[in-house]
Amino acid sequence: MVLPSCSRTTRLLAAHGAEIGAPYYPVPDQDTFDALDDKWRFAGVCADLDLPVPLTRRFATMAELRRDPDFARFGFPLILKPAAMSGGYGVRRIDSAEELPEHLDYAPIICQAYVPGEELSAFYLCEAGKIFASFSYRRTLTKLEEIRVPDIDAHASRLVAHFRYDGVIGFDIRRRPDGEIAFIECNPRFWYHMEVAMLAGLNFVTLGCRLREEEGGPADTDTLKIRSPRRLCGNLLTPWRLNRAERAYLRYIVRDPAISGWAAFQSAIGRYRLAGGQLL
């Protein structure tokens, strides 16, 4: 079974998977992938399907952005980001006109209105436009917690059905204090921290392989709640206070502490923000 690992390999399978001569993990068709992986095109998809999305515009340069007569509609803060890069690369929050950079090292530039509130992540495994498994969570300063938001699931279901989507798909979402949601980005591929869903009992890799082989189905999961590693370390002397998922997460870190430590270091110095949230 051939599995993709990133945007490029997912698109490779979407375009040429049938030529490999071996079974491969389900992926969307090439046109669907291109429409959803690009942040500007995804905003257009949301508008077409009436999914909630913040005001979003595309500019070739910062000079073009500054000249745009409608730029004042964004207000501050606002978000600047590239159209098709992952891991949070290039994403910048701008709090005032004085903070606008003269130029950026990528083009085009996506400018998006900032949505105050909390960040949510929602992931789905799909086949022919139907959702077979899902996992959504939010991250606070002290813990990561599984959640269920019916509005998010309903909007995601319409998008998945519209494209007759195959494979995994994830969304970065912002929720305002009044409960209103906005879709920010789409990840039509595997994502960093797939282990979070696995620790809850939902292994998207295994389930996707089973769908391709036409056997098995989604597993039942308990609600997941994991405290941050700092909080977990503070409870090592009282292990009876750890829940099943937290014990599994500690075992996961211990298997390869060098990788977990490197990810923590990179996040701490702000080199990148892992897609879908970081357990720190």
mmCIF file with all atom_site columns, N, CA and C in Angstrom, residues 250-278:
data_model
loop_
_atom_site.group_PDB
_atom_site.id
_atom_site.type_symbol
_atom_site.label_atom_id
_atom_site.label_alt_id
_atom_site.label_comp_id
_atom_site.label_asym_id
_atom_site.label_entity_id
_atom_site.label_seq_id
_atom_site.pdbx_PDB_ins_code
_atom_site.Cartn_x
_atom_site.Cartn_y
_atom_site.Cartn_z
_atom_site.occupancy
_atom_site.B_iso_or_equiv
_atom_site.pdbx_formal_charge
_atom_site.auth_seq_id
_atom_site.auth_comp_id
_atom_site.auth_asym_id
_atom_site.auth_atom_id
_atom_site.pdbx_PDB_model_num
ATOM 1  N N  . LEU A 1 250 ? 2.307  9.673  26.829 1.00 0.00 ? 250 LEU A N  1
ATOM 2  C CA . LEU A 1 250 ? 3.629  9.611  27.437 1.00 0.00 ? 250 LEU A CA 1
ATOM 3  C C  . LEU A 1 250 ? 4.442  8.460  26.846 1.00 0.00 ? 250 LEU A C  1
ATOM 4  N N  . ARG A 1 251 ? 3.805  7.314  26.624 1.00 0.00 ? 251 ARG A N  1
ATOM 5  C CA . ARG A 1 251 ? 4.509  6.185  25.994 1.00 0.00 ? 251 ARG A CA 1
ATOM 6  C C  . ARG A 1 251 ? 4.966  6.568  24.594 1.00 0.00 ? 251 ARG A C  1
ATOM 7  N N  . TYR A 1 252 ? 4.117  7.327  23.892 1.00 0.00 ? 252 TYR A N  1
ATOM 8  C CA . TYR A 1 252 ? 4.444  7.755  22.530 1.00 0.00 ? 252 TYR A CA 1
ATOM 9  C C  . TYR A 1 252 ? 5.686  8.656  22.532 1.00 0.00 ? 252 TYR A C  1
ATOM 10 N N  . ILE A 1 253 ? 5.751  9.600  23.466 1.00 0.00 ? 253 ILE A N  1
ATOM 11 C CA . ILE A 1 253 ? 6.903  10.504 23.553 1.00 0.00 ? 253 ILE A CA 1
ATOM 12 C C  . ILE A 1 253 ? 8.175  9.738  23.896 1.00 0.00 ? 253 ILE A C  1
ATOM 13 N N  . VAL A 1 254 ? 8.081  8.787  24.845 1.00 0.00 ? 254 VAL A N  1
ATOM 14 C CA . VAL A 1 254 ? 9.252  8.048  25.307 1.00 0.00 ? 254 VAL A CA 1
ATOM 15 C C  . VAL A 1 254 ? 9.842  7.187  24.198 1.00 0.00 ? 254 VAL A C  1
ATOM 16 N N  . ARG A 1 255 ? 9.002  6.727  23.248 1.00 0.00 ? 255 ARG A N  1
ATOM 17 C CA . ARG A 1 255 ? 9.511  5.898  22.154 1.00 0.00 ? 255 ARG A CA 1
ATOM 18 C C  . ARG A 1 255 ? 10.607 6.616  21.365 1.00 0.00 ? 255 ARG A C  1
ATOM 19 N N  . ASP A 1 256 ? 10.451 7.926  21.172 1.00 0.00 ? 256 ASP A N  1
ATOM 20 C CA . ASP A 1 256 ? 11.445 8.673  20.416 1.00 0.00 ? 256 ASP A CA 1
ATOM 21 C C  . ASP A 1 256 ? 11.547 10.082 20.999 1.00 0.00 ? 256 ASP A C  1
ATOM 22 N N  . PRO A 1 257 ? 12.171 10.216 22.171 1.00 0.00 ? 257 PRO A N  1
ATOM 23 C CA . PRO A 1 257 ? 12.219 11.526 22.838 1.00 0.00 ? 257 PRO A CA 1
ATOM 24 C C  . PRO A 1 257 ? 12.979 12.581 22.047 1.00 0.00 ? 257 PRO A C  1
ATOM 25 N N  . ALA A 1 258 ? 13.926 12.165 21.199 1.00 0.00 ? 258 ALA A N  1
ATOM 26 C CA . ALA A 1 258 ? 14.692 13.151 20.423 1.00 0.00 ? 258 ALA A CA 1
ATOM 27 C C  . ALA A 1 258 ? 13.781 13.911 19.468 1.00 0.00 ? 258 ALA A C  1
ATOM 28 N N  . ILE A 1 259 ? 12.887 13.198 18.762 1.00 0.00 ? 259 ILE A N  1
ATOM 29 C CA . ILE A 1 259 ? 11.987 13.844 17.822 1.00 0.00 ? 259 ILE A CA 1
ATOM 30 C C  . ILE A 1 259 ? 11.010 14.756 18.560 1.00 0.00 ? 259 ILE A C  1
ATOM 31 N N  . SER A 1 260 ? 10.443 14.262 19.667 1.00 0.00 ? 260 SER A N  1
ATOM 32 C CA . SER A 1 260 ? 9.493  15.065 20.433 1.00 0.00 ? 260 SER A CA 1
ATOM 33 C C  . SER A 1 260 ? 10.169 16.308 21.001 1.00 0.00 ? 260 SER A C  1
ATOM 34 N N  . GLY A 1 261 ? 11.426 16.153 21.476 1.00 0.00 ? 261 GLY A N  1
ATOM 35 C CA . GLY A 1 261 ? 12.147 17.293 22.012 1.00 0.00 ? 261 GLY A CA 1
ATOM 36 C C  . GLY A 1 261 ? 12.473 18.320 20.938 1.00 0.00 ? 261 GLY A C  1
ATOM 37 N N  . TRP A 1 262 ? 12.835 17.846 19.733 1.00 0.00 ? 262 TRP A N  1
ATOM 38 C CA . TRP A 1 262 ? 13.138 18.765 18.639 1.00 0.00 ? 262 TRP A CA 1
ATOM 39 C C  . TRP A 1 262 ? 11.904 19.560 18.234 1.00 0.00 ? 262 TRP A C  1
ATOM 40 N N  . ALA A 1 263 ? 10.739 18.894 18.144 1.00 0.00 ? 263 ALA A N  1
ATOM 41 C CA . ALA A 1 263 ? 9.503  19.596 17.803 1.00 0.00 ? 263 ALA A CA 1
ATOM 42 C C  . ALA A 1 263 ? 9.172  20.637 18.853 1.00 0.00 ? 263 ALA A C  1
ATOM 43 N N  . ALA A 1 264 ? 9.377  20.291 20.128 1.00 0.00 ? 264 ALA A N  1
ATOM 44 C CA . ALA A 1 264 ? 9.092  21.243 21.203 1.00 0.00 ? 264 ALA A CA 1
ATOM 45 C C  . ALA A 1 264 ? 10.022 22.451 21.109 1.00 0.00 ? 264 ALA A C  1
ATOM 46 N N  . PHE A 1 265 ? 11.315 22.196 20.806 1.00 0.00 ? 265 PHE A N  1
ATOM 47 C CA . PHE A 1 265 ? 12.283 23.290 20.696 1.00 0.00 ? 265 PHE A CA 1
ATOM 48 C C  . PHE A 1 265 ? 11.936 24.216 19.540 1.00 0.00 ? 265 PHE A C  1
ATOM 49 N N  . GLN A 1 266 ? 11.610 23.641 18.369 1.00 0.00 ? 266 GLN A N  1
ATOM 50 C CA . GLN A 1 266 ? 11.281 24.456 17.211 1.00 0.00 ? 266 GLN A CA 1
ATOM 51 C C  . GLN A 1 266 ? 10.057 25.320 17.484 1.00 0.00 ? 266 GLN A C  1
ATOM 52 N N  . SER A 1 267 ? 9.046  24.741 18.141 1.00 0.00 ? 267 SER A N  1
ATOM 53 C CA . SER A 1 267 ? 7.842  25.504 18.455 1.00 0.00 ? 267 SER A CA 1
ATOM 54 C C  . SER A 1 267 ? 8.157  26.624 19.441 1.00 0.00 ? 267 SER A C  1
ATOM 55 N N  . ALA A 1 268 ? 9.019  26.332 20.423 1.00 0.00 ? 268 ALA A N  1
ATOM 56 C CA . ALA A 1 268 ? 9.332  27.315 21.465 1.00 0.00 ? 268 ALA A CA 1
ATOM 57 C C  . ALA A 1 268 ? 10.043 28.537 20.893 1.00 0.00 ? 268 ALA A C  1
ATOM 58 N N  . ILE A 1 269 ? 10.897 28.333 19.882 1.00 0.00 ? 269 ILE A N  1
ATOM 59 C CA . ILE A 1 269 ? 11.619 29.471 19.315 1.00 0.00 ? 269 ILE A CA 1
ATOM 60 C C  . ILE A 1 269 ? 10.868 30.103 18.150 1.00 0.00 ? 269 ILE A C  1
ATOM 61 N N  . GLY A 1 270 ? 9.673  29.568 17.853 1.00 0.00 ? 270 GLY A N  1
ATOM 62 C CA . GLY A 1 270 ? 8.833  30.192 16.842 1.00 0.00 ? 270 GLY A CA 1
ATOM 63 C C  . GLY A 1 270 ? 9.253  29.918 15.420 1.00 0.00 ? 270 GLY A C  1
ATOM 64 N N  . ARG A 1 271 ? 9.997  28.832 15.170 1.00 0.00 ? 271 ARG A N  1
ATOM 65 C CA . ARG A 1 271 ? 10.428 28.545 13.805 1.00 0.00 ? 271 ARG A CA 1
ATOM 66 C C  . ARG A 1 271 ? 9.249  28.128 12.933 1.00 0.00 ? 271 ARG A C  1
ATOM 67 N N  . TYR A 1 272 ? 8.329  27.385 13.513 1.00 0.00 ? 272 TYR A N  1
ATOM 68 C CA . TYR A 1 272 ? 7.129  27.034 12.770 1.00 0.00 ? 272 TYR A CA 1
ATOM 69 C C  . TYR A 1 272 ? 6.030  26.656 13.738 1.00 0.00 ? 272 TYR A C  1
ATOM 70 N N  . ARG A 1 273 ? 4.806  26.680 13.232 1.00 0.00 ? 273 ARG A N  1
ATOM 71 C CA . ARG A 1 273 ? 3.646  26.232 14.009 1.00 0.00 ? 273 ARG A CA 1
ATOM 72 C C  . ARG A 1 273 ? 3.093  24.990 13.317 1.00 0.00 ? 273 ARG A C  1
ATOM 73 N N  . LEU A 1 274 ? 3.082  23.877 14.022 1.00 0.00 ? 274 LEU A N  1
ATOM 74 C CA . LEU A 1 274 ? 2.617  22.651 13.416 1.00 0.00 ? 274 LEU A CA 1
ATOM 75 C C  . LEU A 1 274 ? 1.148  22.752 13.068 1.00 0.00 ? 274 LEU A C  1
ATOM 76 N N  . ALA A 1 275 ? 0.788  22.310 11.874 1.00 0.00 ? 275 ALA A N  1
ATOM 77 C CA . ALA A 1 275 ? -0.608 22.379 11.438 1.00 0.00 ? 275 ALA A CA 1
ATOM 78 C C  . ALA A 1 275 ? -1.497 21.574 12.367 1.00 0.00 ? 275 ALA A C  1
ATOM 79 N N  . GLY A 1 276 ? -2.650 22.134 12.685 1.00 0.00 ? 276 GLY A N  1
ATOM 80 C CA . GLY A 1 276 ? -3.591 21.431 13.547 1.00 0.00 ? 276 GLY A CA 1
ATOM 81 C C  . GLY A 1 276 ? -3.335 21.621 15.023 1.00 0.00 ? 276 GLY A C  1
ATOM 82 N N  . GLY A 1 277 ? -2.289 22.369 15.388 1.00 0.00 ? 277 GLY A N  1
ATOM 83 C CA . GLY A 1 277 ? -2.050 22.613 16.818 1.00 0.00 ? 277 GLY A CA 1
ATOM 84 C C  . GLY A 1 277 ? -0.830 21.857 17.311 1.00 0.00 ? 277 GLY A C  1
ATOM 85 N N  . GLN A 1 278 ? -0.289 22.301 18.400 1.00 0.00 ? 278 GLN A N  1
ATOM 86 C CA . GLN A 1 278 ? 0.916  21.687 18.963 1.00 0.00 ? 278 GLN A CA 1
ATOM 87 C C  . GLN A 1 278 ? 0.651  21.396 20.432 1.00 0.00 ? 278 GLN A C  1
#
